[in-house]
mmCIF file of C-alpha atoms in Angstrom:
data_model
loop_
_atom_site.group_PDB
_atom_site.id
_atom_site.type_symbol
_atom_site.label_atom_id
_atom_site.label_comp_id
_atom_site.label_asym_id
_atom_site.label_seq_id
_atom_site.Cartn_x
_atom_site.Cartn_y
_atom_site.Cartn_z
ATOM 1 C CA UNK A 40 45.246 1.740 0.153
ATOM 2 C CA UNK A 41 41.617 2.948 2.024
ATOM 3 C CA UNK A 42 39.392 0.740 4.269
ATOM 4 C CA UNK A 43 35.561 0.606 3.224
ATOM 5 C CA UNK A 44 34.618 2.071 6.307
ATOM 6 C CA UNK A 45 30.514 -0.703 7.144
ATOM 7 C CA UNK A 46 27.392 1.341 6.012
ATOM 8 C CA UNK A 47 25.676 -1.423 9.094
ATOM 9 C CA UNK A 48 22.271 0.645 8.542
ATOM 10 C CA UNK A 49 22.009 0.028 4.628
ATOM 11 C CA UNK A 50 23.548 -3.484 5.479
ATOM 12 C CA UNK A 51 20.052 -4.257 7.650
ATOM 13 C CA UNK A 52 18.321 -3.374 4.589
ATOM 14 C CA UNK A 53 18.179 -6.214 1.552
ATOM 15 C CA UNK A 54 17.741 -6.469 -1.848
ATOM 16 C CA UNK A 55 14.535 -5.141 -3.001
ATOM 17 C CA UNK A 56 13.129 -7.952 -5.384
ATOM 18 C CA UNK A 57 10.896 -6.244 -6.620
ATOM 19 C CA UNK A 58 13.533 -4.345 -8.508
ATOM 20 C CA UNK A 59 14.897 -6.990 -9.232
ATOM 21 C CA UNK A 60 11.602 -8.663 -11.276
ATOM 22 C CA UNK A 61 11.880 -5.140 -12.605
ATOM 23 C CA UNK A 62 15.364 -5.399 -14.412
ATOM 24 C CA UNK A 63 14.523 -8.944 -15.744
ATOM 25 C CA UNK A 64 10.883 -8.257 -17.559
ATOM 26 C CA UNK A 65 13.036 -5.059 -18.999
ATOM 27 C CA UNK A 66 14.957 -7.502 -20.192
ATOM 28 C CA UNK A 67 12.692 -9.802 -20.836
ATOM 29 C CA UNK A 68 11.503 -7.010 -22.695
ATOM 30 C CA UNK A 69 14.424 -5.775 -25.044
ATOM 31 C CA UNK A 70 14.402 -9.634 -26.362
ATOM 32 C CA UNK A 71 10.898 -9.032 -28.257
ATOM 33 C CA UNK A 72 9.198 -10.506 -25.799
ATOM 34 C CA UNK A 73 5.559 -9.095 -24.888
ATOM 35 C CA UNK A 74 5.873 -8.581 -21.078
ATOM 36 C CA UNK A 75 2.614 -7.712 -19.586
ATOM 37 C CA UNK A 76 3.195 -6.486 -16.313
ATOM 38 C CA UNK A 77 1.110 -7.076 -13.357
ATOM 39 C CA UNK A 78 3.040 -6.418 -11.402
ATOM 40 C CA UNK A 79 3.637 -3.243 -9.973
ATOM 41 C CA UNK A 80 0.798 -1.192 -7.712
ATOM 42 C CA UNK A 81 1.147 2.128 -10.722
ATOM 43 C CA UNK A 82 -2.116 3.287 -11.979
ATOM 44 C CA UNK A 83 -2.007 2.912 -15.897
ATOM 45 C CA UNK A 84 -5.408 5.511 -15.557
ATOM 46 C CA UNK A 85 -4.697 9.498 -16.151
ATOM 47 C CA UNK A 86 -5.322 11.387 -13.734
ATOM 48 C CA UNK A 87 -8.611 13.829 -14.065
ATOM 49 C CA UNK A 88 -8.061 16.189 -16.503
ATOM 50 C CA UNK A 89 -10.191 19.433 -13.721
ATOM 51 C CA UNK A 90 -6.922 17.833 -10.949
ATOM 52 C CA UNK A 91 -4.019 18.708 -13.612
ATOM 53 C CA UNK A 92 -5.898 22.229 -15.118
ATOM 54 C CA UNK A 93 -5.975 23.406 -11.742
ATOM 55 C CA UNK A 94 -1.889 22.462 -11.168
ATOM 56 C CA UNK A 95 -1.176 23.975 -14.348
ATOM 57 C CA UNK A 96 -3.162 26.980 -13.367
ATOM 58 C CA UNK A 97 -1.535 27.358 -10.093
ATOM 59 C CA UNK A 98 2.202 26.733 -11.660
ATOM 60 C CA UNK A 99 1.539 29.489 -13.986
ATOM 61 C CA UNK A 100 1.318 31.747 -10.819
ATOM 62 C CA UNK A 101 5.548 32.870 -10.028
ATOM 63 C CA UNK A 102 4.713 34.287 -6.182
ATOM 64 C CA UNK A 103 3.960 29.528 -6.047
ATOM 65 C CA UNK A 104 7.759 28.394 -7.698
ATOM 66 C CA UNK A 105 8.367 29.157 -3.766
ATOM 67 C CA UNK A 106 9.518 27.386 -1.062
ATOM 68 C CA UNK A 107 5.971 26.281 0.154
ATOM 69 C CA UNK A 108 4.444 24.772 3.524
ATOM 70 C CA UNK A 109 6.242 21.533 4.729
ATOM 71 C CA UNK A 110 3.112 20.549 6.547
ATOM 72 C CA UNK A 111 1.039 21.820 3.768
ATOM 73 C CA UNK A 112 -1.211 24.515 2.898
ATOM 74 C CA UNK A 113 -3.453 25.843 5.540
ATOM 75 C CA UNK A 114 -6.457 25.098 2.629
ATOM 76 C CA UNK A 115 -4.792 21.191 2.172
ATOM 77 C CA UNK A 116 -4.860 21.021 6.060
ATOM 78 C CA UNK A 117 -8.917 21.669 5.604
ATOM 79 C CA UNK A 118 -9.092 19.734 3.282
ATOM 80 C CA UNK A 119 -7.529 16.364 4.232
ATOM 81 C CA UNK A 120 -10.512 17.722 7.221
ATOM 82 C CA UNK A 121 -13.710 18.492 5.203
ATOM 83 C CA UNK A 122 -12.973 14.384 3.775
ATOM 84 C CA UNK A 123 -12.668 13.338 6.943
ATOM 85 C CA UNK A 124 -15.874 14.580 7.366
ATOM 86 C CA UNK A 125 -17.964 13.104 4.794
ATOM 87 C CA UNK A 126 -16.608 10.357 3.959
ATOM 88 C CA UNK A 127 -15.965 9.677 7.583
ATOM 89 C CA UNK A 128 -18.469 11.174 9.683
ATOM 90 C CA UNK A 129 -14.918 12.346 11.463
ATOM 91 C CA UNK A 130 -14.001 15.887 12.959
ATOM 92 C CA UNK A 131 -10.069 16.116 12.133
ATOM 93 C CA UNK A 132 -9.349 19.656 13.617
ATOM 94 C CA UNK A 133 -7.112 20.579 10.210
ATOM 95 C CA UNK A 134 -4.606 22.573 12.511
ATOM 96 C CA UNK A 135 -2.781 19.780 14.705
ATOM 97 C CA UNK A 136 -3.903 16.947 13.755
ATOM 98 C CA UNK A 137 -3.472 16.734 9.910
ATOM 99 C CA UNK A 138 -0.817 16.928 8.075
ATOM 100 C CA UNK A 139 0.096 16.999 4.370
ATOM 101 C CA UNK A 140 3.124 14.737 3.283
ATOM 102 C CA UNK A 141 5.283 13.447 0.164
ATOM 103 C CA UNK A 142 2.973 10.398 -0.354
ATOM 104 C CA UNK A 143 2.039 8.469 2.847
ATOM 105 C CA UNK A 144 5.122 5.909 1.626
ATOM 106 C CA UNK A 145 7.278 9.532 2.935
ATOM 107 C CA UNK A 146 4.513 10.225 5.388
ATOM 108 C CA UNK A 147 5.190 6.425 7.481
ATOM 109 C CA UNK A 148 8.889 6.470 6.866
ATOM 110 C CA UNK A 149 9.700 9.883 8.089
ATOM 111 C CA UNK A 150 7.227 9.504 11.366
ATOM 112 C CA UNK A 151 9.073 6.147 11.943
ATOM 113 C CA UNK A 152 13.336 7.724 12.098
ATOM 114 C CA UNK A 153 11.550 10.764 13.774
ATOM 115 C CA UNK A 154 9.377 8.107 16.727
ATOM 116 C CA UNK A 155 11.293 4.590 16.830
ATOM 117 C CA UNK A 156 13.722 4.507 18.986
ATOM 118 C CA UNK A 157 16.547 2.136 18.848
ATOM 119 C CA UNK A 158 16.047 -0.932 20.036
ATOM 120 C CA UNK A 159 12.186 -0.039 19.893
ATOM 121 C CA UNK A 160 9.956 -3.218 18.827
ATOM 122 C CA UNK A 161 6.866 -1.892 16.365
ATOM 123 C CA UNK A 162 4.850 -5.414 15.398
ATOM 124 C CA UNK A 163 3.921 -5.621 11.673
ATOM 125 C CA UNK A 164 2.065 -7.663 10.008
ATOM 126 C CA UNK A 165 3.286 -10.748 8.079
ATOM 127 C CA UNK A 166 3.047 -10.207 4.486
ATOM 128 C CA UNK A 167 3.638 -6.815 4.832
ATOM 129 C CA UNK A 168 3.998 -3.396 2.018
ATOM 130 C CA UNK A 169 7.667 -3.589 2.536
ATOM 131 C CA UNK A 170 8.053 0.033 4.078
ATOM 132 C CA UNK A 171 6.029 -0.896 7.234
ATOM 133 C CA UNK A 172 8.854 -4.054 8.243
ATOM 134 C CA UNK A 173 12.169 -1.666 6.946
ATOM 135 C CA UNK A 174 10.969 2.015 7.706
ATOM 136 C CA UNK A 175 10.817 0.412 11.404
ATOM 137 C CA UNK A 176 14.303 -1.293 9.897
ATOM 138 C CA UNK A 177 15.979 2.307 8.519
ATOM 139 C CA UNK A 178 15.123 3.735 12.044
ATOM 140 C CA UNK A 179 16.842 1.538 14.203
ATOM 141 C CA UNK A 180 14.432 0.017 15.371
ATOM 142 C CA UNK A 181 12.883 -4.085 16.016
ATOM 143 C CA UNK A 182 10.022 -5.874 14.089
ATOM 144 C CA UNK A 183 7.686 -8.954 15.621
ATOM 145 C CA UNK A 184 6.311 -9.736 12.020
ATOM 146 C CA UNK A 185 2.983 -11.433 12.478
ATOM 147 C CA UNK A 186 1.564 -14.175 10.405
ATOM 148 C CA UNK A 187 -1.333 -12.240 8.262
ATOM 149 C CA UNK A 188 -3.566 -14.558 6.704
ATOM 150 C CA UNK A 189 -7.227 -15.874 5.579
ATOM 151 C CA UNK A 190 -7.200 -18.682 7.613
ATOM 152 C CA UNK A 191 -6.056 -17.244 10.863
ATOM 153 C CA UNK A 192 -7.439 -14.527 12.666
ATOM 154 C CA UNK A 193 -5.541 -12.324 12.642
ATOM 155 C CA UNK A 194 -6.328 -10.476 15.992
ATOM 156 C CA UNK A 195 -5.843 -13.418 18.210
ATOM 157 C CA UNK A 196 -2.142 -13.203 16.583
ATOM 158 C CA UNK A 197 -1.413 -10.159 17.241
ATOM 159 C CA UNK A 198 -2.823 -9.822 20.955
ATOM 160 C CA UNK A 199 -1.097 -12.433 22.026
ATOM 161 C CA UNK A 200 2.304 -11.397 20.109
ATOM 162 C CA UNK A 201 1.695 -8.080 22.065
ATOM 163 C CA UNK A 202 1.044 -9.251 25.616
ATOM 164 C CA UNK A 203 4.204 -11.344 25.416
ATOM 165 C CA UNK A 204 6.612 -9.470 23.311
ATOM 166 C CA UNK A 205 9.648 -7.696 24.936
ATOM 167 C CA UNK A 206 10.122 -5.564 25.059
ATOM 168 C CA UNK A 207 7.107 -3.849 25.245
ATOM 169 C CA UNK A 208 6.348 -2.754 21.049
ATOM 170 C CA UNK A 209 5.762 0.746 20.849
ATOM 171 C CA UNK A 210 4.250 0.626 18.238
ATOM 172 C CA UNK A 211 1.216 -1.700 16.122
ATOM 173 C CA UNK A 212 1.337 -1.552 12.372
ATOM 174 C CA UNK A 213 -2.192 -2.236 10.577
ATOM 175 C CA UNK A 214 -3.021 -1.752 6.684
ATOM 176 C CA UNK A 215 -6.569 -2.439 6.258
ATOM 177 C CA UNK A 216 -7.402 -2.951 2.862
ATOM 178 C CA UNK A 217 -3.800 -5.109 3.573
ATOM 179 C CA UNK A 218 -1.181 -4.654 0.180
ATOM 180 C CA UNK A 219 -0.471 -7.700 -0.031
ATOM 181 C CA UNK A 220 -3.070 -9.686 1.173
ATOM 182 C CA UNK A 221 -6.307 -7.943 0.253
ATOM 183 C CA UNK A 222 -7.421 -9.242 3.895
ATOM 184 C CA UNK A 223 -9.538 -6.107 4.742
ATOM 185 C CA UNK A 224 -10.878 -5.365 8.465
ATOM 186 C CA UNK A 225 -14.377 -3.702 9.889
ATOM 187 C CA UNK A 226 -15.363 -1.408 12.405
ATOM 188 C CA UNK A 227 -15.744 -4.117 15.372
ATOM 189 C CA UNK A 228 -10.780 -4.194 14.793
ATOM 190 C CA UNK A 229 -10.309 -1.002 15.106
ATOM 191 C CA UNK A 230 -12.478 -0.763 18.432
ATOM 192 C CA UNK A 231 -10.491 -3.951 19.620
ATOM 193 C CA UNK A 232 -7.263 -2.709 19.413
ATOM 194 C CA UNK A 233 -7.788 0.430 20.249
ATOM 195 C CA UNK A 234 -9.043 -1.073 23.511
ATOM 196 C CA UNK A 235 -6.097 -3.179 23.351
ATOM 197 C CA UNK A 236 -3.267 -0.338 23.434
ATOM 198 C CA UNK A 237 -4.795 1.127 25.601
ATOM 199 C CA UNK A 238 -4.450 -1.862 28.133
ATOM 200 C CA UNK A 239 -0.692 -2.965 26.805
ATOM 201 C CA UNK A 240 -0.232 0.818 26.627
ATOM 202 C CA UNK A 241 1.197 1.610 22.753
ATOM 203 C CA UNK A 242 -0.146 3.482 19.664
ATOM 204 C CA UNK A 243 -1.409 2.288 16.641
ATOM 205 C CA UNK A 244 -0.001 3.188 13.019
ATOM 206 C CA UNK A 245 -3.335 2.649 9.764
ATOM 207 C CA UNK A 246 -2.797 2.627 6.591
ATOM 208 C CA UNK A 247 -5.543 3.290 4.296
ATOM 209 C CA UNK A 248 -3.631 3.531 1.551
ATOM 210 C CA UNK A 249 -6.573 1.142 -1.233
ATOM 211 C CA UNK A 250 -9.451 3.349 1.504
ATOM 212 C CA UNK A 251 -11.107 3.881 -2.070
ATOM 213 C CA UNK A 252 -10.636 1.041 -4.014
ATOM 214 C CA UNK A 253 -13.679 -1.890 -2.936
ATOM 215 C CA UNK A 254 -15.926 -4.343 -3.980
ATOM 216 C CA UNK A 255 -19.286 -5.173 -3.846
ATOM 217 C CA UNK A 256 -20.739 -3.312 -1.783
ATOM 218 C CA UNK A 257 -18.114 -3.402 0.759
ATOM 219 C CA UNK A 258 -17.065 -0.316 2.380
ATOM 220 C CA UNK A 259 -13.605 0.481 4.164
ATOM 221 C CA UNK A 260 -14.006 1.505 8.359
ATOM 222 C CA UNK A 261 -11.201 4.393 9.176
ATOM 223 C CA UNK A 262 -10.204 3.900 12.694
ATOM 224 C CA UNK A 263 -10.632 7.606 13.738
ATOM 225 C CA UNK A 264 -14.141 6.521 13.726
ATOM 226 C CA UNK A 265 -13.499 4.189 16.382
ATOM 227 C CA UNK A 266 -14.396 6.564 20.505
ATOM 228 C CA UNK A 267 -11.223 7.878 21.998
ATOM 229 C CA UNK A 268 -8.511 6.057 18.351
ATOM 230 C CA UNK A 269 -7.269 9.855 18.368
ATOM 231 C CA UNK A 270 -5.440 9.335 21.841
ATOM 232 C CA UNK A 271 -3.411 5.672 20.829
ATOM 233 C CA UNK A 272 -3.725 6.120 16.864
ATOM 234 C CA UNK A 273 -2.796 8.062 13.669
ATOM 235 C CA UNK A 274 -3.690 6.973 10.119
ATOM 236 C CA UNK A 275 -2.279 7.676 6.875
ATOM 237 C CA UNK A 276 -3.496 8.132 3.309
ATOM 238 C CA UNK A 277 -1.777 8.288 -0.317
ATOM 239 C CA UNK A 278 -3.659 10.231 -3.316
ATOM 240 C CA UNK A 279 -2.007 8.170 -5.888
ATOM 241 C CA UNK A 280 -4.470 4.872 -6.025
ATOM 242 C CA UNK A 281 -8.324 6.914 -5.315
ATOM 243 C CA UNK A 282 -7.084 9.219 -8.021
ATOM 244 C CA UNK A 283 -4.737 8.373 -10.173
ATOM 245 C CA UNK A 284 -1.709 10.754 -8.919
ATOM 246 C CA UNK A 285 0.425 8.003 -8.231
ATOM 247 C CA UNK A 286 3.818 10.290 -9.570
ATOM 248 C CA UNK A 287 2.325 13.317 -7.966
ATOM 249 C CA UNK A 288 3.034 12.417 -4.606
ATOM 250 C CA UNK A 289 0.823 13.341 -2.489
ATOM 251 C CA UNK A 290 -0.677 11.475 1.169
ATOM 252 C CA UNK A 291 -1.397 12.261 4.035
ATOM 253 C CA UNK A 292 -1.311 11.575 7.800
ATOM 254 C CA UNK A 293 -4.395 12.297 10.959
ATOM 255 C CA UNK A 294 -4.811 11.456 14.494
ATOM 256 C CA UNK A 295 -2.781 11.721 17.342
ATOM 257 C CA UNK A 296 -1.818 15.531 17.477
ATOM 258 C CA UNK A 297 1.042 14.417 19.851
ATOM 259 C CA UNK A 298 2.240 12.573 16.743
ATOM 260 C CA UNK A 299 1.267 14.428 13.883
ATOM 261 C CA UNK A 300 3.318 17.288 15.565
ATOM 262 C CA UNK A 301 6.009 13.807 15.564
ATOM 263 C CA UNK A 302 6.149 14.435 11.959
ATOM 264 C CA UNK A 303 5.603 17.324 11.781
ATOM 265 C CA UNK A 304 8.625 18.728 13.490
ATOM 266 C CA UNK A 305 11.280 15.973 11.301
ATOM 267 C CA UNK A 306 9.519 17.391 8.155
ATOM 268 C CA UNK A 307 10.563 20.946 9.137
ATOM 269 C CA UNK A 308 13.877 19.665 8.432
ATOM 270 C CA UNK A 309 14.184 17.427 6.215
ATOM 271 C CA UNK A 310 11.823 18.794 3.624
ATOM 272 C CA UNK A 311 8.777 22.112 3.122
ATOM 273 C CA UNK A 312 6.944 19.927 1.044
ATOM 274 C CA UNK A 313 5.858 19.608 -2.290
ATOM 275 C CA UNK A 314 4.872 22.690 -4.953
ATOM 276 C CA UNK A 315 2.624 24.521 -4.471
ATOM 277 C CA UNK A 316 1.076 23.904 -7.009
ATOM 278 C CA UNK A 317 0.537 19.693 -6.272
ATOM 279 C CA UNK A 318 -0.894 21.193 -2.895
ATOM 280 C CA UNK A 319 -3.255 22.920 -4.570
ATOM 281 C CA UNK A 320 -3.986 20.218 -7.181
ATOM 282 C CA UNK A 321 -4.678 17.898 -4.139
ATOM 283 C CA UNK A 322 -7.023 20.697 -2.746
ATOM 284 C CA UNK A 323 -9.370 20.059 -5.731
ATOM 285 C CA UNK A 324 -9.168 16.032 -6.227
ATOM 286 C CA UNK A 325 -10.414 16.248 -1.809
ATOM 287 C CA UNK A 326 -12.920 18.669 -3.152
ATOM 288 C CA UNK A 327 -14.543 17.997 -5.426
ATOM 289 C CA UNK A 328 -14.077 14.526 -7.195
ATOM 290 C CA UNK A 329 -15.548 11.470 -5.759
ATOM 291 C CA UNK A 330 -17.492 11.092 -8.646
ATOM 292 C CA UNK A 331 -14.081 10.421 -10.802
ATOM 293 C CA UNK A 332 -13.027 8.471 -7.623
ATOM 294 C CA UNK A 333 -16.238 5.921 -8.071
ATOM 295 C CA UNK A 334 -15.409 5.643 -11.943
ATOM 296 C CA UNK A 335 -11.699 5.205 -11.260
ATOM 297 C CA UNK A 336 -13.595 2.111 -8.592
ATOM 298 C CA UNK A 337 -15.955 0.948 -10.643
ATOM 299 C CA UNK A 338 -12.527 0.026 -13.548
ATOM 300 C CA UNK A 339 -10.562 -1.654 -10.893
ATOM 301 C CA UNK A 340 -13.725 -3.700 -9.872
ATOM 302 C CA UNK A 341 -14.472 -4.471 -13.848
ATOM 303 C CA UNK A 342 -10.496 -5.839 -14.250
ATOM 304 C CA UNK A 343 -10.591 -7.923 -11.065
ATOM 305 C CA UNK A 344 -13.589 -9.869 -11.530
ATOM 306 C CA UNK A 345 -12.159 -9.974 -15.550
ATOM 307 C CA UNK A 346 -8.692 -11.474 -14.065
ATOM 308 C CA UNK A 347 -9.830 -13.497 -11.973
ATOM 309 C CA UNK A 348 -12.653 -15.206 -14.089
ATOM 310 C CA UNK A 349 -10.760 -15.807 -16.655
ATOM 311 C CA UNK A 350 -7.900 -17.123 -15.072
ATOM 312 C CA UNK A 351 -9.713 -19.139 -13.365
ATOM 313 C CA UNK A 352 -10.194 -20.213 -16.074
ATOM 314 C CA UNK A 353 -7.136 -21.273 -17.133
ATOM 315 C CA UNK A 354 -6.718 -24.005 -14.145
ATOM 316 C CA UNK A 355 -4.980 -20.439 -11.955
ATOM 317 C CA UNK A 356 -7.487 -21.060 -8.351
ATOM 318 C CA UNK A 357 -8.763 -17.784 -7.131
ATOM 319 C CA UNK A 358 -11.126 -16.211 -5.973
ATOM 320 C CA UNK A 359 -11.793 -12.162 -5.089
ATOM 321 C CA UNK A 360 -10.891 -9.266 -3.494
ATOM 322 C CA UNK A 361 -13.230 -7.360 -1.415
ATOM 323 C CA UNK A 362 -10.597 -4.192 -1.443
ATOM 324 C CA UNK A 363 -7.189 -3.206 -3.045
ATOM 325 C CA UNK A 364 -6.087 -3.549 -6.752
ATOM 326 C CA UNK A 365 -5.235 -7.060 -5.965
ATOM 327 C CA UNK A 366 -5.357 -10.008 -5.965
ATOM 328 C CA UNK A 367 -3.537 -12.712 -3.597
ATOM 329 C CA UNK A 368 -3.266 -15.599 -5.947
ATOM 330 C CA UNK A 369 -1.696 -18.805 -4.552
ATOM 331 C CA UNK A 370 0.935 -20.485 -5.924
ATOM 332 C CA UNK A 371 -0.593 -22.958 -7.998
ATOM 333 C CA UNK A 372 0.555 -26.791 -6.386
ATOM 334 C CA UNK A 373 3.703 -28.269 -9.063
ATOM 335 C CA UNK A 374 5.067 -24.838 -8.408
ATOM 336 C CA UNK A 375 4.979 -24.146 -4.881
ATOM 337 C CA UNK A 376 8.123 -25.608 -4.146
ATOM 338 C CA UNK A 377 10.600 -23.582 -6.651
ATOM 339 C CA UNK A 378 9.139 -20.747 -3.769
ATOM 340 C CA UNK A 379 7.940 -17.837 -5.624
ATOM 341 C CA UNK A 380 10.600 -15.386 -5.992
ATOM 342 C CA UNK A 381 11.550 -18.414 -8.531
ATOM 343 C CA UNK A 382 8.113 -18.788 -9.258
ATOM 344 C CA UNK A 383 7.655 -14.691 -11.002
ATOM 345 C CA UNK A 384 11.580 -15.659 -12.545
ATOM 346 C CA UNK A 385 9.379 -18.861 -14.544
ATOM 347 C CA UNK A 386 6.164 -17.071 -15.672
ATOM 348 C CA UNK A 387 8.459 -13.134 -16.981
ATOM 349 C CA UNK A 388 10.565 -16.072 -18.750
ATOM 350 C CA UNK A 389 7.788 -18.880 -19.923
ATOM 351 C CA UNK A 390 5.036 -16.499 -20.350
ATOM 352 C CA UNK A 391 6.195 -13.678 -20.430
ATOM 353 C CA UNK A 392 4.268 -11.978 -17.476
ATOM 354 C CA UNK A 393 5.231 -10.284 -14.687
ATOM 355 C CA UNK A 394 3.740 -10.617 -10.870
ATOM 356 C CA UNK A 395 4.677 -9.665 -7.630
ATOM 357 C CA UNK A 396 6.635 -12.445 -5.012
ATOM 358 C CA UNK A 397 5.243 -12.984 -2.267
ATOM 359 C CA UNK A 398 8.760 -13.155 -0.111
ATOM 360 C CA UNK A 399 8.988 -9.067 -1.242
ATOM 361 C CA UNK A 400 6.862 -8.592 1.906
ATOM 362 C CA UNK A 401 7.484 -10.728 3.959
ATOM 363 C CA UNK A 402 8.311 -14.757 4.546
ATOM 364 C CA UNK A 403 4.772 -15.860 4.894
ATOM 365 C CA UNK A 404 4.207 -14.220 1.342
ATOM 366 C CA UNK A 405 6.356 -17.244 0.232
ATOM 367 C CA UNK A 406 3.274 -19.421 -1.347
ATOM 368 C CA UNK A 407 2.052 -16.355 -3.693
ATOM 369 C CA UNK A 408 2.506 -13.699 -5.875
ATOM 370 C CA UNK A 409 0.150 -10.482 -5.539
ATOM 371 C CA UNK A 410 -0.794 -9.760 -9.406
ATOM 372 C CA UNK A 411 -2.459 -6.065 -9.945
ATOM 373 C CA UNK A 412 -5.874 -4.760 -12.443
ATOM 374 C CA UNK A 413 -2.988 -2.470 -13.891
ATOM 375 C CA UNK A 414 -2.720 -3.448 -17.507
ATOM 376 C CA UNK A 415 -6.933 -2.881 -19.768
ATOM 377 C CA UNK A 416 -8.653 -6.179 -19.948
ATOM 378 C CA UNK A 417 -8.100 -7.181 -23.524
ATOM 379 C CA UNK A 418 -4.263 -7.304 -21.560
ATOM 380 C CA UNK A 419 -5.690 -9.669 -18.417
ATOM 381 C CA UNK A 420 -7.052 -11.656 -20.438
ATOM 382 C CA UNK A 421 -3.900 -12.957 -22.725
ATOM 383 C CA UNK A 422 -2.629 -12.901 -20.338
ATOM 384 C CA UNK A 423 -4.170 -15.672 -19.039
ATOM 385 C CA UNK A 424 -4.404 -16.999 -22.172
ATOM 386 C CA UNK A 425 -0.983 -16.714 -21.099
ATOM 387 C CA UNK A 426 -1.075 -18.206 -17.861
ATOM 388 C CA UNK A 427 -2.967 -21.475 -19.966
ATOM 389 C CA UNK A 428 -0.043 -21.978 -22.131
ATOM 390 C CA UNK A 429 2.343 -22.169 -20.283
ATOM 391 C CA UNK A 430 0.873 -24.457 -17.712
ATOM 392 C CA UNK A 431 0.046 -26.580 -20.665
ATOM 393 C CA UNK A 432 4.028 -26.904 -21.828
ATOM 394 C CA UNK A 433 5.034 -27.540 -18.269
ATOM 395 C CA UNK A 434 2.353 -31.094 -18.158
ATOM 396 C CA UNK A 435 0.315 -29.155 -15.269
ATOM 397 C CA UNK A 436 -3.104 -29.925 -17.038
ATOM 398 C CA UNK A 437 -5.410 -28.043 -14.325
ATOM 399 C CA UNK A 438 -9.422 -28.680 -14.333
ATOM 400 C CA UNK A 439 -11.068 -24.790 -14.847
ATOM 401 C CA UNK A 440 -12.063 -23.480 -11.214
ATOM 402 C CA UNK A 441 -15.792 -21.641 -11.054
ATOM 403 C CA UNK A 442 -15.174 -18.136 -10.201
ATOM 404 C CA UNK A 443 -15.575 -17.865 -6.154
#
């Protein structure tokens, strides 16, 4: 009999909780239930028509059917540079400080695989988007989870963890607006973080995937706005949210020339970039579609306000986030002890609503669920009615909450 061979790297990865939730959602739908899906951060809107038309136009040119450029075609890197200059007043050298990727998730995961050696320590917020933690694990590194909570000062927690860590961290990962907690950062946070990186000798990876999805006048800053940031930091961005281009798999990394070069080298072995037609469409998006980004932002803001108001009226207390396409909602007290996974299962089966369990983002997330603005306003109100009826059947009769 053949003796099975172990795959130790895969053994370090837990089951992907969101796949489990998706399976339960599909089973409920096959059983005839109308499940309202508020779980995945998967935009439901159309990509702006002019971007699609540009991709189709370029796709019809036979010469674009060849291999493309792993780093991104030159005009795409120029568009990334112009985008940073227009948004943040920061110059990014398109030749050495910018690289395109197959989504920001690809940029981050491959960067960690290239830059993290077995045993290296990486500090990651908890809760966090799963790849921020498990990209390190896949690379063979170790993760120090630092609690991220609206009730605590994150920089205090972070600086304490960095100073006490043995060995000293090689990288610190930050993600603001944060997925899943929706917590935001101001420029002063990045100024302090860059100063700490210089003093304690670590690099920073900043992820601003939700930079454009901001509400009530809030504007997301970039770490690149801080003097000296390029000495110690890189930043990733995705076009998935801002331009409704999730399936196009377009993102990029900018910043420290050496770190961008690390990603460029490993990508030269792994891929030839996305199809040239998609890269040209990304140029069109970055250069000419700020108005569409604003329309998309307004759509999410309207949905956010409807969700927070209607769920509060149903008795589930939650606050308006400053940014992102989610609400990070504390599980109502009578259900909190069951944990976020069991509560999410119960919502699918009994309220016919799918949400993301907080435990999927880290141990500190288990008292919460993440609720996404990926359904229209009518469906969101319907979800609130389902919640109200679910509470009634469970014998839980909370008072309607005022929106905050």
